[in-house]
Coordinates of C-alpha atoms in Angstrom, one line a residue:
M1 CA 104.2 96.2 79.8
I2 CA 104.4 92.7 78.4
P3 CA 105.4 92.5 74.7
E4 CA 102.8 91.1 72.4
T5 CA 105.2 88.4 71.2
I6 CA 105.0 86.9 74.7
Y7 CA 101.3 86.1 74.6
S8 CA 100.2 86.3 70.9
K9 CA 101.4 82.9 70.0
Y10 CA 99.3 81.4 72.8
S11 CA 96.3 83.4 71.7
Q12 CA 96.8 82.4 68.0
A13 CA 97.2 78.7 68.9
M14 CA 94.0 78.7 71.0
F15 CA 92.2 80.6 68.2
D16 CA 93.4 78.0 65.6
I17 CA 92.1 75.1 67.7
A18 CA 88.8 76.8 68.5
S19 CA 88.3 77.6 64.8
E20 CA 89.1 74.1 63.7
Q21 CA 86.6 72.7 66.3
K22 CA 84.1 75.5 65.5
K23 CA 84.0 76.5 69.2
L24 CA 85.0 80.2 69.0
T25 CA 81.9 81.4 70.8
E26 CA 82.1 78.6 73.5
F27 CA 85.8 79.1 74.2
G28 CA 85.4 82.9 74.1
T29 CA 82.6 82.7 76.7
E30 CA 84.6 80.4 78.9
L31 CA 87.8 82.6 78.7
K32 CA 85.8 85.7 79.4
G33 CA 84.6 84.0 82.6
V34 CA 88.2 83.1 83.6
R35 CA 89.3 86.7 82.9
D36 CA 86.4 88.1 84.9
A37 CA 87.2 85.8 87.8
F38 CA 90.8 87.0 87.9
Q39 CA 89.8 90.6 87.7
E40 CA 87.2 90.2 90.5
N41 CA 89.7 88.3 92.7
P42 CA 93.0 90.1 92.9
D43 CA 94.3 87.6 95.5
L44 CA 93.8 84.8 93.1
W45 CA 95.8 86.7 90.4
K46 CA 98.6 87.4 92.9
F47 CA 98.7 83.7 93.8
L48 CA 98.9 82.7 90.2
N49 CA 101.8 85.2 89.6
H50 CA 103.8 84.5 92.7
P51 CA 107.2 83.2 91.8
L52 CA 107.6 80.9 94.8
V53 CA 104.3 79.0 94.2
P54 CA 105.1 75.8 92.3
P55 CA 103.5 75.4 88.8
Q56 CA 101.6 72.3 89.9
S57 CA 100.0 74.1 92.8
K58 CA 98.9 76.8 90.5
K59 CA 97.4 74.3 88.1
D60 CA 95.7 72.4 90.9
T61 CA 94.1 75.6 92.1
L62 CA 92.9 76.5 88.7
K63 CA 91.4 73.0 88.3
Q64 CA 89.6 73.4 91.5
I65 CA 88.2 76.7 90.6
F66 CA 87.5 76.3 86.8
G67 CA 87.6 72.6 86.2
D68 CA 83.8 72.1 86.2
S69 CA 83.0 75.3 84.3
V70 CA 85.4 75.3 81.4
S71 CA 86.4 72.8 78.7
P72 CA 89.6 70.7 78.9
L73 CA 91.1 72.8 76.1
V74 CA 90.6 76.0 78.0
M75 CA 92.3 74.4 81.0
Q76 CA 95.1 73.2 78.8
F77 CA 95.6 76.8 77.5
M78 CA 96.1 78.0 81.0
Y79 CA 98.3 75.0 82.0
V80 CA 100.7 75.6 79.0
M81 CA 101.1 79.2 80.0
I82 CA 101.9 78.2 83.6
D83 CA 104.3 75.5 82.5
R84 CA 106.2 78.0 80.3
R85 CA 106.2 80.6 83.2
R86 CA 104.0 83.0 81.3
E87 CA 101.4 83.5 84.0
A88 CA 101.8 87.2 83.9
A89 CA 100.7 87.2 80.3
L90 CA 97.6 85.0 80.8
L91 CA 95.1 87.8 80.8
L92 CA 96.7 89.3 77.7
G93 CA 96.6 85.9 76.1
I94 CA 92.9 85.6 76.8
D95 CA 92.2 89.1 75.5
G96 CA 94.2 88.3 72.4
F97 CA 92.1 85.2 71.8
I98 CA 88.9 87.2 72.3
D99 CA 90.0 89.9 69.8
L100 CA 90.9 87.2 67.2
A101 CA 87.5 85.5 67.7
R102 CA 85.6 88.8 67.4
K103 CA 87.4 89.7 64.1
A104 CA 86.7 86.2 62.7
Q105 CA 83.0 86.5 63.7
N106 CA 82.6 90.1 62.5
I107 CA 81.8 91.3 66.0
E108 CA 82.5 94.9 66.9
V109 CA 82.8 96.1 70.5
A110 CA 80.7 99.1 71.5
K111 CA 81.9 100.8 74.7
I112 CA 78.7 102.5 76.0
R113 CA 78.9 105.0 78.9
V114 CA 75.5 105.7 80.5
V115 CA 74.4 107.7 83.6
K116 CA 72.6 104.6 85.1
P117 CA 72.3 101.0 84.0
L118 CA 69.9 100.3 81.1
S119 CA 67.1 97.9 81.4
K120 CA 67.4 94.6 79.4
K121 CA 64.8 96.0 76.9
E122 CA 66.7 99.2 76.5
Q123 CA 69.9 97.3 76.0
T124 CA 68.3 95.0 73.4
K125 CA 66.9 98.0 71.5
L126 CA 70.2 99.9 71.6
V127 CA 72.3 97.0 70.4
A128 CA 69.8 96.3 67.5
S129 CA 70.0 100.0 66.5
L130 CA 73.8 99.9 66.6
E131 CA 73.9 96.6 64.5
T132 CA 71.6 98.2 61.9
M133 CA 73.8 101.3 61.8
T134 CA 77.1 99.5 61.5
G135 CA 76.1 96.4 59.6
Q136 CA 78.0 94.3 62.2
Q137 CA 77.2 92.2 65.2
I138 CA 77.8 94.3 68.3
E139 CA 79.1 93.2 71.7
P140 CA 78.2 95.9 74.2
L141 CA 80.4 96.9 77.1
Y142 CA 78.5 99.1 79.5
Y143 CA 80.1 101.6 81.9
V144 CA 78.2 103.8 84.4
D145 CA 79.4 107.4 84.3
P146 CA 77.3 109.9 86.3
S147 CA 79.2 112.9 85.0
L148 CA 77.3 112.6 81.7
I149 CA 74.2 114.1 83.5
G150 CA 72.0 112.3 81.0
G151 CA 72.1 110.5 77.6
M152 CA 75.0 108.3 76.6
V153 CA 78.4 108.2 74.9
I154 CA 79.1 105.3 72.5
Q155 CA 82.5 104.4 71.0
I156 CA 82.7 101.8 68.3
G157 CA 86.2 101.5 67.0
D158 CA 87.3 105.0 66.1
K159 CA 83.8 106.3 65.9
L160 CA 82.3 108.3 68.8
I161 CA 78.7 109.1 69.2
D162 CA 78.2 111.6 72.0
A163 CA 74.6 112.0 72.9
S164 CA 75.2 113.1 76.4
L165 CA 73.4 115.9 78.1
K166 CA 76.8 117.2 79.3
R167 CA 78.0 117.6 75.7
Q168 CA 74.7 119.3 74.6
L169 CA 75.1 121.8 77.5
Q170 CA 78.7 122.5 76.4
D171 CA 77.5 123.0 72.8
M172 CA 74.8 125.4 74.0
Q173 CA 77.3 127.3 76.1
N174 CA 79.7 127.5 73.2
S175 CA 76.9 128.7 70.9
L176 CA 75.9 131.4 73.3
L177 CA 79.5 132.6 73.8
Q178 CA 80.0 132.7 70.0
A179 CA 76.7 134.6 69.6
D180 CA 77.8 137.1 72.2
A181 CA 81.2 137.6 70.5
T182 CA 79.6 138.2 67.0
N183 CA 77.1 140.6 68.5
G184 CA 79.8 142.6 70.2
V185 CA 78.6 141.8 73.7
T186 CA 81.3 141.8 76.3
D187 CA 81.3 141.3 80.0
E188 CA 81.8 145.0 80.5
Q189 CA 78.4 146.0 79.0

C-alpha cells in the first residue's frame, strides 16, 4: 500500500490550481477519463510503472494517448509524477484530487448496487430522490449485482439503504423463525 503522504501533495497541488482557475469539474472529468483508461488497459498501466522504461518514453506515450483529450495542466500533473518517479501513485493522486473536488463542491458519492442496469430515466429519477433526501449533489456509481434478486442497495457515506428483495426475503425468514420460536413450534412437531 502506498502511503497517503506520497500522493496527497500532488492531489492538493492540482486541487489548488483547479480551484484558482475555477476548473474543478473540468479537471475532475478529465482525470476520471485518465483513471478509467488505466483501469481498462492494464498493459498501459504496466508500461507506465515499468522501472526500465525511461521517463521521457512514458511522457511521450501519455501525450499520444491523452494529449488531445485533456488540458495541458492535467498532462503536467502526470508528467510531474513521472519525473519524480511516483508513477505507482498516479491513480491514488487522481482519486485524491477527485475526493478533494467532491468535498469542495458538496458532492456525495452514492454506490448503487442493482440487479440489472437502470434506464437513463430511472437513473435520473433515483439521483433526484437521493439529492432531495440528502440535501447534497449526488454522484452515482452503479454496480450490477444479480445476487440481490430484485431491488437495490444504496450506500452514501456511512448510510446504507437496503431495498433488495434478498434482504426482504431474509427479514421474512427471520420473522417466521421468531414467530415459530415464540409459539413453541419446533422442528420435532
